[in-house]
mmCIF file with all atom_site columns, C-alpha atoms in Angstrom:
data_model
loop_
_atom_site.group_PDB
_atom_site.id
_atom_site.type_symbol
_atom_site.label_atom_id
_atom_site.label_alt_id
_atom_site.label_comp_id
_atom_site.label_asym_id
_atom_site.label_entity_id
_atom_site.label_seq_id
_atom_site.pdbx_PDB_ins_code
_atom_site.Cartn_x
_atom_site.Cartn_y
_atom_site.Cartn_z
_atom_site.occupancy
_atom_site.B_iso_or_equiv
_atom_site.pdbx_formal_charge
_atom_site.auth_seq_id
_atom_site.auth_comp_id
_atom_site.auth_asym_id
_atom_site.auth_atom_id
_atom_site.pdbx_PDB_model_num
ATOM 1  C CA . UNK A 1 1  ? 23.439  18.241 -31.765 1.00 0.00 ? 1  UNK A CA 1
ATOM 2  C CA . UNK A 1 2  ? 23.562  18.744 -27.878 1.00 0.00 ? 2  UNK A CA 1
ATOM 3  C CA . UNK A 1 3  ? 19.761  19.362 -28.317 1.00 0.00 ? 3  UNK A CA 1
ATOM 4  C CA . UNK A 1 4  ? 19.279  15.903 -29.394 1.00 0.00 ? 4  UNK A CA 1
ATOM 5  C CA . UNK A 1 5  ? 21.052  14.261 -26.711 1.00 0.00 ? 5  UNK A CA 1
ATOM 6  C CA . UNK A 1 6  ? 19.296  16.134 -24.133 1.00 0.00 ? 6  UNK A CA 1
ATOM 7  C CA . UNK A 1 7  ? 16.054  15.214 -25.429 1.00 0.00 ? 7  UNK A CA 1
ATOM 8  C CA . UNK A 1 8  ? 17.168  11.753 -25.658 1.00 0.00 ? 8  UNK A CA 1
ATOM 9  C CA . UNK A 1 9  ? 17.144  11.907 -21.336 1.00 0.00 ? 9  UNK A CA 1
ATOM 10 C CA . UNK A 1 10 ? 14.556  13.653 -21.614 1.00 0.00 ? 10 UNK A CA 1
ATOM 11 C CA . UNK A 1 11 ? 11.260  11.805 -19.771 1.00 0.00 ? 11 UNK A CA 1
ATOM 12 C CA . UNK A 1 12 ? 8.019   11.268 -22.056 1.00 0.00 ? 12 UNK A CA 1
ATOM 13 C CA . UNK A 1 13 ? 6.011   13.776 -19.962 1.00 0.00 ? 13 UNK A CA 1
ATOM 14 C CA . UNK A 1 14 ? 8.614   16.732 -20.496 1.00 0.00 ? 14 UNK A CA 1
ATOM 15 C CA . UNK A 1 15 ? 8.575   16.130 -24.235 1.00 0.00 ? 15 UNK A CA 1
ATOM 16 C CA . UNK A 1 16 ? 6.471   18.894 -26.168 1.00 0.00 ? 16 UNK A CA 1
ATOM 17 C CA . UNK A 1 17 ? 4.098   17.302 -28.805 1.00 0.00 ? 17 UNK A CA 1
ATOM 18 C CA . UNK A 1 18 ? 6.209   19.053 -31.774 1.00 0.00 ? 18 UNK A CA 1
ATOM 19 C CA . UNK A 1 19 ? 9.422   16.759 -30.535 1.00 0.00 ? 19 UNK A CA 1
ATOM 20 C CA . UNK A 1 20 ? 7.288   13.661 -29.528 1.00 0.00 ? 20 UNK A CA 1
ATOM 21 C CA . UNK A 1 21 ? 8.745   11.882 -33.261 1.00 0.00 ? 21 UNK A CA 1
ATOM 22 C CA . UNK A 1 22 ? 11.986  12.569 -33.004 1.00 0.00 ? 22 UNK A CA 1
ATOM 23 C CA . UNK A 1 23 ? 11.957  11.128 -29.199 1.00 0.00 ? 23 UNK A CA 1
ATOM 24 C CA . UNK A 1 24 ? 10.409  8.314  -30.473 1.00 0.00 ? 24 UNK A CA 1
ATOM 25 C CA . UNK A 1 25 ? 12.613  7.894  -33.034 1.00 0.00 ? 25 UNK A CA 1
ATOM 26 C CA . UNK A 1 26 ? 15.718  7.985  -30.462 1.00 0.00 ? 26 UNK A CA 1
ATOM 27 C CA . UNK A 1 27 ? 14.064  4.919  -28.737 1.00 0.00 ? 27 UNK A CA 1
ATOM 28 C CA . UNK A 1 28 ? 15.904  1.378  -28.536 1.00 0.00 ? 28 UNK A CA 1
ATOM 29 C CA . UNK A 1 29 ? 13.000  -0.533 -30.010 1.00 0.00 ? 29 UNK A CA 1
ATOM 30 C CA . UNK A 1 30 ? 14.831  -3.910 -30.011 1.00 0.00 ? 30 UNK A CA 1
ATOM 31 C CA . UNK A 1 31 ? 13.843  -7.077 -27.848 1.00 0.00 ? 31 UNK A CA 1
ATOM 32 C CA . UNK A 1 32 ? 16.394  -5.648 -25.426 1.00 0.00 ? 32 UNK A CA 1
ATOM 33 C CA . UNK A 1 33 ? 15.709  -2.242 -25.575 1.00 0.00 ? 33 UNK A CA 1
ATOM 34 C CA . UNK A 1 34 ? 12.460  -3.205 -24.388 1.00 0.00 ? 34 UNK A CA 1
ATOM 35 C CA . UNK A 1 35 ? 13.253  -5.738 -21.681 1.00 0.00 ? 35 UNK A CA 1
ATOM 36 C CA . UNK A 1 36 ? 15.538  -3.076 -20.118 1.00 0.00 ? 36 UNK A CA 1
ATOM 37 C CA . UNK A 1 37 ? 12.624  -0.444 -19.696 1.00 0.00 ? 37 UNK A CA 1
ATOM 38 C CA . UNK A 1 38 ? 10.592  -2.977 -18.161 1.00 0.00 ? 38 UNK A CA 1
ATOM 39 C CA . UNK A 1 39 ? 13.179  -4.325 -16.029 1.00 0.00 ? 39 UNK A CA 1
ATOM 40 C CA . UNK A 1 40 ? 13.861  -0.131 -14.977 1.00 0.00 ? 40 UNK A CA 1
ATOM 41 C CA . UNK A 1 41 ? 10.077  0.125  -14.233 1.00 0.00 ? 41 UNK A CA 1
ATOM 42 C CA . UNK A 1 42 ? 9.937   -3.090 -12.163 1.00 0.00 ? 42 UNK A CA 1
ATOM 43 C CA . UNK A 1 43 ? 12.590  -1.671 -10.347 1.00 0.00 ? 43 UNK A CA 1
ATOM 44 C CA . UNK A 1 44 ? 11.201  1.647  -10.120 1.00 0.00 ? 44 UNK A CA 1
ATOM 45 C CA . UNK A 1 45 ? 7.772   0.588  -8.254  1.00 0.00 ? 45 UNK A CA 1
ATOM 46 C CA . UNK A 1 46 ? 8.885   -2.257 -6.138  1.00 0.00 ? 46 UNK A CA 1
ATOM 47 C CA . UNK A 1 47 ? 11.253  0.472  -4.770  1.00 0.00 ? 47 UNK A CA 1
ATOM 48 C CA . UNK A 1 48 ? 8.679   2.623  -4.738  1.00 0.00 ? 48 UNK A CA 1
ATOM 49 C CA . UNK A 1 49 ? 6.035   0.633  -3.259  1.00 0.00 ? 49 UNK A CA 1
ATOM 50 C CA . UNK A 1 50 ? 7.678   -2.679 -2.171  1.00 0.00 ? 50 UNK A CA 1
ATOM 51 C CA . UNK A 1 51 ? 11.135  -2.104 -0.776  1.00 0.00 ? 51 UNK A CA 1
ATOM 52 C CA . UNK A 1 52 ? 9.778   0.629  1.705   1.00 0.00 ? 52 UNK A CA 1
ATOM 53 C CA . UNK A 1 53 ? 11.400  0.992  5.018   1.00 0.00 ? 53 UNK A CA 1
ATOM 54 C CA . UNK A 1 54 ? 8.791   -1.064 7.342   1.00 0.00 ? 54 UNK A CA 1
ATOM 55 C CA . UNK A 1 55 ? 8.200   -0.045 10.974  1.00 0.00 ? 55 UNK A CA 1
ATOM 56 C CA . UNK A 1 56 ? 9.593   2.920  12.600  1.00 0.00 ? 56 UNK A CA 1
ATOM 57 C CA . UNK A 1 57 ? 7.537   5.395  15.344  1.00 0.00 ? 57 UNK A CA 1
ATOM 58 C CA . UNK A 1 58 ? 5.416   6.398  12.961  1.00 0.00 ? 58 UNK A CA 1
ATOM 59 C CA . UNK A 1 59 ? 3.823   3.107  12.220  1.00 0.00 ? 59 UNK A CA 1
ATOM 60 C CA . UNK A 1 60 ? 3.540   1.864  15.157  1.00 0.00 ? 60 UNK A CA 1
ATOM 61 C CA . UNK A 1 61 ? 1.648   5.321  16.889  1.00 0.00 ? 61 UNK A CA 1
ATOM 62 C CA . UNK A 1 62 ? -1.062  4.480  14.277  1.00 0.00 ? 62 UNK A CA 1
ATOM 63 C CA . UNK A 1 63 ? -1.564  1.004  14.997  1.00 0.00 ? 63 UNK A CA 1
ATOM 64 C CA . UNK A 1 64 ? -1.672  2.484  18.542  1.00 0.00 ? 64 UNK A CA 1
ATOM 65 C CA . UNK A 1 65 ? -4.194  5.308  17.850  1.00 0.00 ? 65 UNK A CA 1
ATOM 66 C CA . UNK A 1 66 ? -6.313  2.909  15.207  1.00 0.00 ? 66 UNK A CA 1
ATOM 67 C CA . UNK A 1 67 ? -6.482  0.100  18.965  1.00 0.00 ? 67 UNK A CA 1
ATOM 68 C CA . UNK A 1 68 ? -7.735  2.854  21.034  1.00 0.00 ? 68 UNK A CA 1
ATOM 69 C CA . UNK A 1 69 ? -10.394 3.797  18.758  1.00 0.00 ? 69 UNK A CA 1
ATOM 70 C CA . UNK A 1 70 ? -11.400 0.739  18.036  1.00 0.00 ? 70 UNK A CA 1
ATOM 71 C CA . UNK A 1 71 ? -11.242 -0.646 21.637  1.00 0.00 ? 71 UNK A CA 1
ATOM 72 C CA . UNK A 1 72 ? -13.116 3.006  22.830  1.00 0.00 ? 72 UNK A CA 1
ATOM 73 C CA . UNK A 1 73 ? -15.989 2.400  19.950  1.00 0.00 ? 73 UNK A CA 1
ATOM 74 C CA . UNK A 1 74 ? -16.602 -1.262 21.402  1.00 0.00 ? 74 UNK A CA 1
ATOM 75 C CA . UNK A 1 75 ? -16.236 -0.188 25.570  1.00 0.00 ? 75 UNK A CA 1
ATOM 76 C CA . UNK A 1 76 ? -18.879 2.231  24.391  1.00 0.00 ? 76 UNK A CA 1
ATOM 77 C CA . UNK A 1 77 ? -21.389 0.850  21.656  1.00 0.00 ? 77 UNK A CA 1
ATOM 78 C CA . UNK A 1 78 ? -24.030 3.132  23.118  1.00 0.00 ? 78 UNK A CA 1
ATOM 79 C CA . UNK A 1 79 ? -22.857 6.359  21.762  1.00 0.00 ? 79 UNK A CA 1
#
């Protein structure tokens, strides 16, 4: 029985294909089952992708760099 609950927490890409019904069987199918995953992968990419720390040295020594270039390219157009 522990083997079952740890493949319960198990994610679908560590699964092998021999336990892929049973995991699916341990799935929570039901309208909230369902609204919970999405809600976890909303979460999931907007902190991902969204909720990212903005700024920082980093990203402003590109913007930097990327205004030199651009202003060196257009000082010399004849190169």
């Amino acid at each position: 029985l522990p083997a079952a609950v740890l493949l319960k927490d198990t994610k679908l890409m560590d699964v092998k294909l021999g336990q892929l019904g049973s995991w699916l069987a341990m799935r929570d199918f039901t309208p909230g089952g369902i609204l919970g995953a999405i809600r976890r992968g909303h979460e999931r990419y907007y902190n991902k992708y969204i909720n990212v720390k903005k700024g920082g040295l980093g990203g402003l020594s590109m913007v930097l760099a990327g205004y030199v270039i651009l202003s060196y390219m257009w000082s010399y157009s004849h190169i």
